[in-house]
Coordinates of C-alpha atoms and ligand atoms in Angstrom, one line a residue:
M1 CA 55.9 182.0 216.2
K2 CA 57.1 184.5 218.8
N3 CA 55.7 187.7 217.2
R4 CA 52.9 188.1 219.7
E5 CA 55.2 187.4 222.7
I6 CA 57.8 189.9 221.6
A7 CA 55.2 192.5 220.8
K8 CA 53.6 192.1 224.2
I9 CA 57.0 192.5 225.9
L10 CA 57.7 195.7 223.9
Y11 CA 54.3 197.1 224.8
E12 CA 55.0 196.3 228.5
M13 CA 58.4 198.0 228.3
A14 CA 56.8 201.0 226.7
D15 CA 54.4 201.2 229.6
L16 CA 57.1 200.7 232.2
L17 CA 59.3 203.4 230.6
E18 CA 56.3 205.7 230.5
I19 CA 55.7 205.1 234.2
K20 CA 59.4 205.9 234.8
G21 CA 58.8 209.2 233.0
V22 CA 61.2 208.4 230.1
E23 CA 60.3 210.5 227.1
F24 CA 60.0 209.4 223.4
K25 CA 61.1 205.8 224.0
P26 CA 57.6 204.6 224.9
R27 CA 56.3 205.7 221.6
A28 CA 59.1 204.0 219.7
Y29 CA 58.6 200.8 221.6
R30 CA 54.9 200.9 220.9
R31 CA 55.3 201.6 217.2
A32 CA 57.7 198.6 216.9
A33 CA 55.3 196.4 218.9
M34 CA 52.4 197.3 216.6
N35 CA 54.4 196.5 213.5
I36 CA 55.7 193.2 214.9
E37 CA 52.2 192.1 216.0
S38 CA 50.9 192.4 212.5
L39 CA 54.0 191.3 210.7
G40 CA 52.4 188.4 208.8
I41 CA 55.7 186.4 208.8
D42 CA 57.6 184.8 211.5
I43 CA 60.0 187.2 213.2
E44 CA 62.5 184.5 213.7
E45 CA 62.8 184.2 210.0
L46 CA 63.7 187.8 209.7
Y47 CA 66.2 187.4 212.6
K48 CA 67.9 184.5 210.8
R49 CA 68.1 186.6 207.7
G50 CA 69.6 189.4 209.7
E51 CA 66.7 191.6 208.6
L52 CA 65.1 192.7 211.9
E53 CA 65.8 196.3 211.2
K54 CA 63.7 196.1 208.1
I55 CA 60.6 196.0 210.3
P56 CA 59.2 199.5 210.4
G57 CA 59.9 201.2 213.7
V58 CA 62.6 198.7 214.6
G59 CA 66.0 200.4 214.9
K60 CA 69.3 199.1 216.1
S61 CA 68.5 199.2 219.8
I62 CA 65.1 197.4 219.6
A63 CA 66.6 194.9 217.1
E64 CA 69.3 194.1 219.7
K65 CA 66.6 193.4 222.3
I66 CA 64.6 191.1 220.0
K67 CA 67.8 189.2 219.2
E68 CA 68.5 188.9 222.9
Y69 CA 65.0 187.5 223.5
L70 CA 65.3 185.0 220.7
E71 CA 68.7 183.9 221.8
T72 CA 68.3 183.9 225.6
G73 CA 64.5 183.8 226.2
T74 CA 64.5 187.1 228.0
I75 CA 65.6 190.7 227.8
K76 CA 67.7 192.1 230.6
K77 CA 66.4 195.6 230.3
W78 CA 62.8 194.3 230.6
E79 CA 63.7 192.3 233.7
E80 CA 65.3 195.4 235.3
L81 CA 62.3 197.5 234.5
K82 CA 60.0 195.0 236.1
K83 CA 62.1 194.8 239.2
E84 CA 62.3 198.6 239.4
I85 CA 58.5 199.0 238.9
P86 CA 56.8 195.9 240.3
V87 CA 53.4 196.6 238.8
D88 CA 51.3 194.0 237.0
I89 CA 50.9 196.2 233.9
E90 CA 49.2 193.5 231.8
S91 CA 46.3 192.9 234.1
L92 CA 46.0 196.6 235.1
S93 CA 45.9 197.8 231.5
S94 CA 43.1 195.3 230.8
I95 CA 40.9 197.5 232.9
E96 CA 39.1 199.8 230.5
G97 CA 40.1 203.4 230.7
L98 CA 43.3 202.7 232.7
G99 CA 46.3 203.8 230.6
P100 CA 50.0 204.0 231.7
K101 CA 49.6 207.5 232.9
M102 CA 46.9 206.6 235.3
I103 CA 48.7 203.4 236.4
K104 CA 51.7 205.5 237.2
I105 CA 49.8 207.9 239.4
L106 CA 47.9 205.0 241.1
Y107 CA 51.2 203.3 241.8
E108 CA 53.1 206.3 243.1
K109 CA 50.3 207.8 245.2
L110 CA 48.5 204.7 246.4
G111 CA 50.9 201.9 245.9
V112 CA 48.6 200.1 243.4
K113 CA 50.4 197.1 241.9
N114 CA 47.6 194.8 240.8
I115 CA 43.9 194.5 240.4
D116 CA 43.3 193.5 244.0
D117 CA 45.0 196.7 245.2
L118 CA 43.1 198.7 242.7
E119 CA 39.8 197.3 243.9
R120 CA 40.7 198.0 247.5
V121 CA 41.6 201.6 247.0
A122 CA 38.6 202.2 244.8
K123 CA 36.3 200.8 247.4
Q124 CA 37.9 202.9 250.1
G125 CA 37.1 206.0 248.0
R126 CA 40.7 207.0 247.7
I127 CA 40.9 207.2 243.9
R128 CA 38.4 210.1 243.8
R129 CA 40.7 212.2 245.9
L130 CA 43.5 212.0 243.4
K131 CA 44.1 214.9 241.1
G132 CA 42.3 214.4 237.8
F133 CA 40.4 211.3 238.8
G134 CA 37.0 212.0 240.5
V135 CA 34.0 210.0 241.6
K136 CA 33.0 209.0 238.1
T137 CA 36.4 207.5 237.2
E138 CA 36.4 205.6 240.5
K139 CA 33.0 204.1 239.7
K140 CA 34.0 203.3 236.2
I141 CA 37.1 201.5 237.5
L142 CA 35.0 199.4 239.8
E143 CA 32.6 198.4 237.0
S144 CA 35.5 197.5 234.7
I145 CA 37.1 195.3 237.4
E146 CA 33.9 193.3 237.6
F147 CA 33.8 193.0 233.8
A148 CA 37.4 191.9 233.6
R149 CA 36.9 189.3 236.4
K150 CA 33.9 187.8 234.6
K151 CA 35.7 186.9 231.4
Q152 CA 37.3 183.5 231.2
E153 CA 40.7 183.0 229.7
R154 CA 39.9 183.0 226.0
F155 CA 42.0 184.0 223.0
I156 CA 41.3 186.5 220.2
L157 CA 40.8 184.6 217.0
G158 CA 42.8 187.0 214.9
Y159 CA 45.9 186.7 217.0
I160 CA 45.8 182.8 217.2
L161 CA 45.0 182.1 213.5
P162 CA 48.5 182.8 212.2
E163 CA 49.9 180.5 214.9
A164 CA 47.5 177.8 213.9
N165 CA 48.3 178.1 210.2
K166 CA 52.0 177.8 211.1
I167 CA 51.4 174.6 213.1
L168 CA 49.5 173.1 210.2
E169 CA 52.3 174.0 207.9
N170 CA 54.9 172.4 210.3
L171 CA 52.9 169.2 210.5
K172 CA 51.9 168.9 206.9
P173 CA 55.0 166.7 205.9
Y174 CA 54.1 164.1 208.5
T175 CA 50.4 163.8 207.7
S176 CA 48.2 162.8 204.8
R177 CA 45.3 164.9 205.9
I178 CA 45.2 167.8 208.4
S179 CA 42.6 170.4 209.4
L180 CA 41.8 172.8 212.1
A181 CA 38.7 171.8 214.0
G182 CA 36.7 173.3 217.0
S183 CA 35.9 176.9 217.4
I184 CA 38.9 178.1 215.4
R185 CA 37.6 176.2 212.3
R186 CA 34.2 177.8 212.9
R187 CA 36.1 181.2 213.1
K188 CA 34.5 182.1 216.4
E189 CA 35.6 185.5 217.7
T190 CA 37.4 184.0 220.7
I191 CA 38.9 180.6 221.1
G192 CA 39.2 178.5 224.2
D193 CA 41.7 176.0 222.8
M194 CA 43.0 175.1 219.4
D195 CA 41.8 171.7 218.0
I196 CA 43.7 170.0 215.2
L197 CA 42.8 166.8 213.4
A198 CA 45.0 164.7 211.2
V199 CA 45.6 161.4 209.5
S200 CA 49.2 160.2 209.4
P201 CA 51.1 157.3 208.0
N202 CA 53.4 157.5 211.0
P203 CA 51.4 158.9 214.0
D204 CA 54.3 158.4 216.4
L205 CA 56.6 160.6 214.3
A206 CA 53.8 163.2 213.8
M207 CA 53.2 163.4 217.5
D208 CA 56.9 163.8 218.1
M209 CA 57.1 166.7 215.7
F210 CA 54.1 168.2 217.4
V211 CA 55.3 168.2 221.0
K212 CA 58.8 169.3 219.9
M213 CA 57.7 172.4 218.1
E214 CA 59.6 175.5 219.0
S215 CA 56.5 177.4 220.2
V216 CA 55.7 174.7 222.8
D217 CA 55.9 175.8 226.4
K218 CA 54.7 172.7 228.0
V219 CA 53.7 169.2 226.9
L220 CA 50.5 168.4 228.8
A221 CA 49.9 164.9 227.3
R222 CA 51.7 162.8 224.7
G223 CA 49.9 159.8 223.1
I224 CA 49.5 158.1 219.7
T225 CA 46.0 159.3 219.1
K226 CA 45.9 162.5 221.1
S227 CA 48.5 164.9 222.4
S228 CA 48.1 168.3 224.1
V229 CA 50.5 171.1 224.5
R230 CA 50.5 174.6 225.8
L231 CA 52.2 177.2 223.6
N232 CA 54.3 180.1 224.7
S233 CA 51.3 182.4 224.0
G234 CA 49.4 180.4 226.7
I235 CA 46.9 178.7 224.4
Q236 CA 46.4 174.9 224.6
V237 CA 46.5 172.9 221.4
D238 CA 45.0 169.4 221.1
L239 CA 46.2 167.3 218.2
R240 CA 44.2 164.1 217.4
I241 CA 45.2 161.6 214.8
V242 CA 42.5 159.4 213.4
E243 CA 42.2 156.7 210.8
E244 CA 41.5 157.7 207.2
K245 CA 38.1 156.1 207.2
S246 CA 37.0 158.2 210.2
F247 CA 38.5 161.6 209.2
G248 CA 35.3 163.1 208.0
S249 CA 33.2 162.1 211.0
A250 CA 36.0 163.1 213.4
L251 CA 36.3 166.4 211.7
Q252 CA 32.6 166.9 211.9
Y253 CA 32.5 165.9 215.5
F254 CA 35.4 168.0 216.7
T255 CA 34.4 171.0 214.7
G256 CA 31.2 171.3 216.7
S257 CA 29.7 173.3 218.0
K258 CA 28.5 171.0 220.7
E259 CA 24.9 172.4 220.2
H260 CA 25.1 171.7 216.4
N261 CA 26.4 168.2 217.1
I262 CA 23.6 167.4 219.5
E263 CA 21.0 168.3 216.8
L264 CA 22.8 166.3 214.2
R265 CA 23.0 163.2 216.4
K266 CA 19.2 163.5 216.9
I267 CA 18.7 163.4 213.2
A268 CA 20.9 160.3 213.0
I269 CA 18.9 158.5 215.7
K270 CA 15.6 159.4 214.0
K271 CA 17.0 157.7 210.8
G272 CA 18.0 154.6 212.9
Y273 CA 21.7 155.4 212.6
K274 CA 24.4 156.0 215.2
L275 CA 26.7 159.0 214.7
N276 CA 30.0 159.5 216.6
E277 CA 33.6 160.6 215.8
Y278 CA 34.3 157.2 214.3
G279 CA 31.6 157.3 211.6
L280 CA 28.0 157.1 210.8
F281 CA 26.8 153.6 211.4
E282 CA 23.8 151.5 210.5
G283 CA 24.0 148.7 213.0
E284 CA 27.6 147.6 212.8
K285 CA 28.1 148.8 209.3
Q286 CA 29.8 152.2 208.6
I287 CA 27.9 154.0 206.0
A288 CA 29.8 157.3 206.1
G289 CA 32.7 159.0 207.8
E290 CA 35.6 159.3 205.4
S291 CA 34.5 162.7 204.3
E292 CA 32.5 165.3 206.1
E293 CA 30.3 165.9 203.0
G294 CA 29.5 162.2 203.1
V295 CA 28.3 162.4 206.7
Y296 CA 26.0 165.3 206.0
E297 CA 24.7 163.8 202.8
A298 CA 23.9 160.4 204.4
L299 CA 21.9 162.4 207.0
G300 CA 19.9 164.0 204.2
L301 CA 21.6 167.4 204.7
Q302 CA 23.5 169.9 202.5
W303 CA 27.1 170.3 203.7
I304 CA 27.1 173.1 206.2
P305 CA 30.1 175.6 206.2
P306 CA 31.8 175.5 209.6
E307 CA 31.0 179.2 210.3
L308 CA 27.3 178.3 210.4
R309 CA 27.5 175.4 212.8
E310 CA 26.1 177.1 215.9
N311 CA 22.6 175.7 215.9
R312 CA 21.0 178.9 214.7
G313 CA 18.8 177.4 212.2
E314 CA 21.4 176.0 209.8
I315 CA 20.4 172.4 210.3
E316 CA 16.8 173.0 209.3
A317 CA 17.9 175.1 206.4
A318 CA 20.3 172.4 205.2
M319 CA 17.5 169.8 205.5
N320 CA 15.3 171.7 203.2
G321 CA 18.0 172.6 200.8
K322 CA 17.7 176.2 201.8
L323 CA 21.1 177.0 203.1
P324 CA 22.1 180.5 201.9
K325 CA 25.1 180.7 199.6
I326 CA 27.2 182.7 202.0
V327 CA 29.9 185.1 200.9
E328 CA 33.2 183.5 200.0
Y329 CA 36.6 184.7 201.2
N330 CA 37.8 185.3 197.7
E331 CA 34.8 187.4 196.7
I332 CA 35.9 190.3 198.8
K333 CA 37.5 192.9 196.5
G334 CA 38.9 195.5 198.9
D335 CA 39.1 197.1 202.3
L336 CA 36.8 200.0 203.2
H337 CA 38.3 201.4 206.4
T338 CA 42.0 202.3 206.7
H339 CA 44.1 205.0 208.4
T340 CA 47.4 206.6 207.4
K341 CA 49.8 209.1 208.7
W342 CA 47.3 211.8 207.9
S343 CA 45.7 210.9 211.2
D344 CA 47.0 208.2 213.6
G345 CA 48.1 205.5 211.2
A346 CA 51.8 204.5 210.8
N347 CA 52.1 204.5 207.0
T348 CA 51.7 206.9 204.1
I349 CA 48.8 206.7 201.7
E350 CA 51.2 205.3 199.1
E351 CA 52.4 202.5 201.4
V352 CA 48.9 201.5 202.2
V353 CA 47.9 201.5 198.5
K354 CA 51.0 199.4 197.6
E355 CA 50.1 196.8 200.2
A356 CA 46.5 196.7 198.9
I357 CA 47.9 196.2 195.3
R358 CA 50.1 193.4 196.6
R359 CA 47.0 191.8 198.0
D360 CA 45.3 192.1 194.7
Y361 CA 42.6 194.3 195.9
K362 CA 40.4 196.1 193.3
F363 CA 39.8 199.1 195.6
I364 CA 40.9 200.5 198.9
A365 CA 39.3 203.3 201.0
I366 CA 41.6 205.7 202.8
T367 CA 39.4 206.9 205.7
D368 CA 41.5 208.9 208.2
H369 CA 40.0 210.4 211.4
A370 CA 38.5 213.8 210.8
G371 CA 37.0 216.4 213.1
N372 CA 37.6 216.8 216.7
L373 CA 39.2 213.5 217.7
K374 CA 42.4 215.2 218.6
V375 CA 44.0 212.2 220.3
A376 CA 43.8 210.3 217.0
G377 CA 45.1 213.3 215.0
G378 CA 41.8 214.1 213.4
M379 CA 42.2 216.1 210.2
D380 CA 40.6 219.5 210.0
E381 CA 38.8 220.6 206.9
E382 CA 41.9 222.2 205.3
E383 CA 43.8 219.0 205.8
I384 CA 41.1 216.9 204.2
K385 CA 41.4 219.1 201.1
E386 CA 45.1 218.7 201.2
Q387 CA 44.7 215.0 201.5
A388 CA 42.4 214.9 198.5
K389 CA 45.3 216.3 196.4
E390 CA 47.7 213.7 197.7
I391 CA 45.1 211.0 196.9
E392 CA 44.9 212.4 193.4
R393 CA 48.7 212.2 193.0
V394 CA 48.8 208.6 194.2
R395 CA 45.8 207.7 191.9
K396 CA 47.8 208.9 188.9
K397 CA 50.7 206.6 189.9
Y398 CA 48.7 203.4 190.4
D399 CA 46.0 202.7 188.0
E400 CA 45.7 199.0 188.9
I401 CA 43.6 199.9 191.9
F402 CA 40.8 202.3 192.7
I403 CA 41.4 204.5 195.7
L404 CA 38.4 205.9 197.5
H405 CA 38.9 209.1 199.4
G406 CA 36.9 209.0 202.6
V407 CA 37.0 209.9 206.3
E408 CA 36.0 208.4 209.6
A409 CA 34.1 211.2 211.2
N410 CA 32.8 211.4 214.7
I411 CA 29.2 211.2 215.8
T412 CA 28.7 213.9 218.4
K413 CA 26.6 213.4 221.6
D414 CA 23.5 214.8 219.9
G415 CA 24.0 212.8 216.7
K416 CA 25.7 215.3 214.5
I417 CA 28.7 214.6 212.2
D418 CA 31.6 216.8 213.2
V419 CA 32.7 217.6 209.7
S420 CA 30.7 220.0 207.6
N421 CA 28.6 218.8 204.7
N422 CA 30.4 221.1 202.4
I423 CA 33.5 218.8 202.8
L424 CA 31.6 215.5 203.1
K425 CA 29.8 216.0 199.8
D426 CA 33.1 215.6 197.9
L427 CA 34.2 212.4 199.5
D428 CA 33.8 208.9 198.1
I429 CA 32.9 207.3 201.4
V430 CA 32.0 208.7 204.8
I431 CA 32.2 206.5 207.9
A432 CA 30.6 207.9 211.0
S433 CA 31.6 206.4 214.3
V434 CA 31.0 206.9 218.0
H435 CA 34.3 207.8 219.7
S436 CA 33.1 209.6 222.8
A437 CA 30.4 209.6 225.4
F438 CA 30.0 205.8 225.3
R439 CA 27.7 205.7 228.3
M440 CA 24.4 207.0 227.3
D441 CA 21.1 205.3 228.0
E442 CA 19.6 203.1 225.3
K443 CA 17.0 205.6 224.2
E444 CA 19.4 208.5 223.8
M445 CA 22.1 206.4 222.2
T446 CA 19.7 204.9 219.7
A447 CA 18.4 208.4 218.8
R448 CA 22.0 209.5 218.5
L449 CA 22.9 206.9 215.9
I450 CA 19.6 207.4 214.0
N451 CA 20.3 211.1 213.9
A452 CA 23.7 210.5 212.5
M453 CA 22.2 208.5 209.7
E454 CA 19.9 211.4 208.8
N455 CA 23.0 213.1 207.4
E456 CA 22.7 212.4 203.7
Y457 CA 26.4 212.0 203.2
V458 CA 27.0 209.3 205.8
N459 CA 27.5 205.9 204.1
V460 CA 28.6 203.6 206.9
I461 CA 28.3 203.4 210.6
G462 CA 31.8 202.4 211.9
H463 CA 32.2 199.8 214.6
P464 CA 28.5 200.3 215.4
T465 CA 28.5 199.0 219.0
G466 CA 32.0 200.1 220.0
R467 CA 32.7 196.9 222.0
I468 CA 36.2 195.7 222.4
I469 CA 36.3 192.0 223.0
M470 CA 37.0 191.1 226.6
K471 CA 37.6 194.7 227.4
R472 CA 34.8 197.1 226.7
E473 CA 31.1 196.5 226.7
P474 CA 29.0 197.5 223.7
I475 CA 27.2 200.8 223.8
K476 CA 23.5 200.5 224.6
I477 CA 21.4 200.6 221.5
D478 CA 18.1 199.2 220.2
M479 CA 19.7 197.3 217.4
E480 CA 16.4 196.6 215.6
K481 CA 15.6 200.3 215.5
V482 CA 19.0 201.2 214.3
L483 CA 18.9 198.6 211.6
D484 CA 15.5 199.7 210.4
A485 CA 16.7 203.3 210.2
A486 CA 19.8 202.1 208.3
K487 CA 17.6 200.3 205.8
E488 CA 15.5 203.3 205.3
K489 CA 18.3 205.8 204.9
N490 CA 20.4 203.4 202.8
V491 CA 23.3 203.5 205.3
F492 CA 25.5 200.4 205.7
M493 CA 26.7 198.7 208.8
E494 CA 30.3 198.1 209.2
I495 CA 31.9 194.8 210.2
N496 CA 35.1 196.3 211.7
A497 CA 37.5 193.4 211.1
Y498 CA 40.1 194.5 213.6
P499 CA 40.8 191.4 215.8
E500 CA 39.5 192.9 219.1
R501 CA 36.5 194.6 217.5
L502 CA 34.7 192.3 215.1
D503 CA 31.8 194.8 215.3
L504 CA 29.0 194.2 214.2
N505 CA 29.3 190.7 215.6
D506 CA 27.9 187.5 213.9
V507 CA 24.5 187.7 215.7
N508 CA 23.9 191.3 214.7
V509 CA 25.1 190.7 211.2
K510 CA 22.4 188.0 210.8
L511 CA 19.8 190.5 212.0
A512 CA 21.0 193.1 209.6
V513 CA 21.0 190.7 206.7
E514 CA 17.5 189.6 207.6
K515 CA 16.4 193.3 207.4
G516 CA 18.1 193.8 204.1
V517 CA 20.8 196.1 205.5
K518 CA 24.0 196.0 203.6
I519 CA 27.4 195.3 205.2
S520 CA 30.7 197.1 204.7
I521 CA 33.9 195.3 205.9
G522 CA 36.9 197.4 206.9
T523 CA 40.0 196.5 208.8
D524 CA 40.4 199.9 210.6
A525 CA 44.1 199.3 209.7
H526 CA 46.6 201.6 211.4
T527 CA 49.6 199.9 209.8
T528 CA 49.9 198.0 206.5
G529 CA 50.2 194.7 208.5
H530 CA 46.6 195.2 209.7
L531 CA 45.3 194.8 206.2
Q532 CA 45.6 191.0 206.7
Y533 CA 42.6 191.1 209.1
L534 CA 40.1 191.6 206.3
E535 CA 39.4 187.8 206.3
L536 CA 38.3 188.0 209.9
G537 CA 35.6 190.4 208.8
T538 CA 34.6 188.0 206.1
A539 CA 34.4 185.2 208.7
V540 CA 32.0 187.3 210.7
A541 CA 29.9 188.0 207.6
R542 CA 29.8 184.3 207.0
R543 CA 28.9 183.6 210.6
G544 CA 26.1 186.1 210.1
W545 CA 24.7 184.3 207.1
A546 CA 25.6 187.2 204.7
K547 CA 25.5 186.4 201.0
K548 CA 27.7 188.0 198.4
E549 CA 25.1 190.7 197.5
D550 CA 24.8 191.6 201.2
V551 CA 28.4 192.7 201.4
I552 CA 29.4 195.8 199.4
N553 CA 33.1 194.8 199.4
T554 CA 32.1 192.2 196.8
Y555 CA 30.8 194.8 194.3
D556 CA 32.8 195.9 191.3
I557 CA 34.0 199.5 191.4
K558 CA 31.1 200.8 189.3
E559 CA 28.4 199.2 191.5
L560 CA 30.3 200.3 194.6
M561 CA 30.5 203.9 193.6
K562 CA 26.9 203.9 192.6
I563 CA 25.7 202.5 195.9
L564 CA 27.9 204.9 197.9
Q565 CA 26.3 208.0 196.3
Ligands
LIG1 P1 36.3 176.5 222.6 O1 37.5 175.6 222.5 O2 35.8 176.7 223.9 O3 36.5 177.7 221.8 O4 35.1 175.7 221.8 P2 35.1 174.4 220.9 O5 33.8 174.4 220.2 O6 36.4 174.3 220.1 O7 35.0 173.3 222.0 P3 36.0 172.2 222.5 O8 37.4 172.5 222.2 O9 35.7 171.9 223.9 O10 35.6 170.9 221.7 C1 35.8 170.7 220.3 C2 34.6 170.2 219.7 O11 34.3 168.8 220.2 C3 33.3 170.9 220.0 O12 33.1 172.0 219.2 C4 32.3 169.8 219.8 C5 32.9 168.6 220.2 N1 32.5 168.3 221.6 C6 33.2 168.5 222.7 N2 32.5 168.1 223.8 C7 31.3 167.6 223.3 C8 30.2 167.0 223.9 O13 30.1 166.8 225.1 N3 29.2 166.6 223.1 C9 29.3 166.7 221.7 N4 28.3 166.3 220.9 N5 30.3 167.3 221.1 C10 31.3 167.7 221.9
LIG2 CA1 38.5 174.2 221.0
LIG3 CA1 39.7 171.1 222.6
LIG4 ZN1 36.9 204.4 214.9

């Protein structure tokens, strides 16, 4: 699947064009890239059907470039731009706060082409002398460089999962059993490599199909029981083929986590057994291993969902039959955070609603930016009233779904909501988020969030820590205090399901659930394609031990509207 690759190139072209000072085009390229990234189906399929221009934002010229890439493996215009502006955009834009405009100035004035150059000029104190930069920016850049360097090469779950599912689909005809394993099966927020496990009547053929997949960049190893490849997207995939009688124990072993496995093995030893990827053995005799359930059962444990296997108490709970019944993917009835053209989203309300209906949701919340977030096209109070009329119109047209009218409002520095209560009181759902002044000390920031929750109309704190995975650190807050306040004020904590956010994360969700704070899952969709990420939020809820009743997205409309009052 080349969707990600192509989107990445288009984003890079947008940045390069912007650096060149070309107008309008950068926006068009970005819009196309955003839609391709979240397309949901393989772009090559659309290409084969001659339907590239059906992708929103893809006109004739961009379609030509996609075609060129699929046919030749590159795009001439892109190569030219890179030659003309030899700047490592990808790594520079991974530095927080560094957008194309700043990269342009740094390149033109100081010759910065990569992170090493950037670090050098920052240390020399030359950035602060540039117009519009200053000492603070320079310091922030240095901090961000350090953060970026610390991260290892890991991949964002939400971007890898579609590729993984595609591989499973490709291999299905050649296998009798197949499953993801490792961190991707556990739905960890980032993935080191992708592990796949299968049983096959013809392992040689299955391996052939695997190493010859179109998305393979390089074959790292080719064997009968194990092969490894690197995909075009850069991620490594290991495929292991095992015997039917060992599938369960191999799946258990290769799902991990390592810490979970170590504890499990200790239990086996205590019982006088031996546990490995081939099975559970008593002496020479295999007593379990064909199914994963069988392995856990023989060890005296309930079967543990993969999302819980992090050695955070799940083994003890399973031993005592006290594993929580965590929320199921199909219990989620709708999305509680979406954007439309009324602020910075790409689609109309009606388009978002239609996609939600196609997904069989029972409800959808339209929550555009409101207040002073001008970059995100925040609505003023008149516009919110106008939008209410539009929602009313769409409601009349589609009675198979319930549309909640809400906003995502900003929490000001001192913890106020920047939309007046007079407006908030008429909305179905109010999300309040921190979108500015991220760098306050813990005490101030904690007070800021708690203040925001004092507002009686606030229902949800959006992306509560503001972190962006591998890019931006969370704001500093005393999570316990914030959660205690949330419980007291009946405010819900969001799991923002956008792939790079997943905020709250699993650990904080567990804490919230333990304190009785309810969770609201929202994709923060800025295009209809983003609605697919809802399941990532559910995965985080599951990893955080949340039960059905802890997640308000599982409620029916009546219960939901009642709890949102
Ligand atoms: P990743 O790929 O870094 O996101 O994390 P995992 O959990 O997928 O780790 P990976 O790919 O190195 O190994 C897959 C699974 O194999 C891992 O979750 C547990 C199992 N495993 C790997 N190494 C060991 C080990 O040394 N001891 C035990 N008990 N299990 C291991
Ligand atoms: Ca792995
Ligand atoms: Ca692996
Ligand atoms: Zn937001």
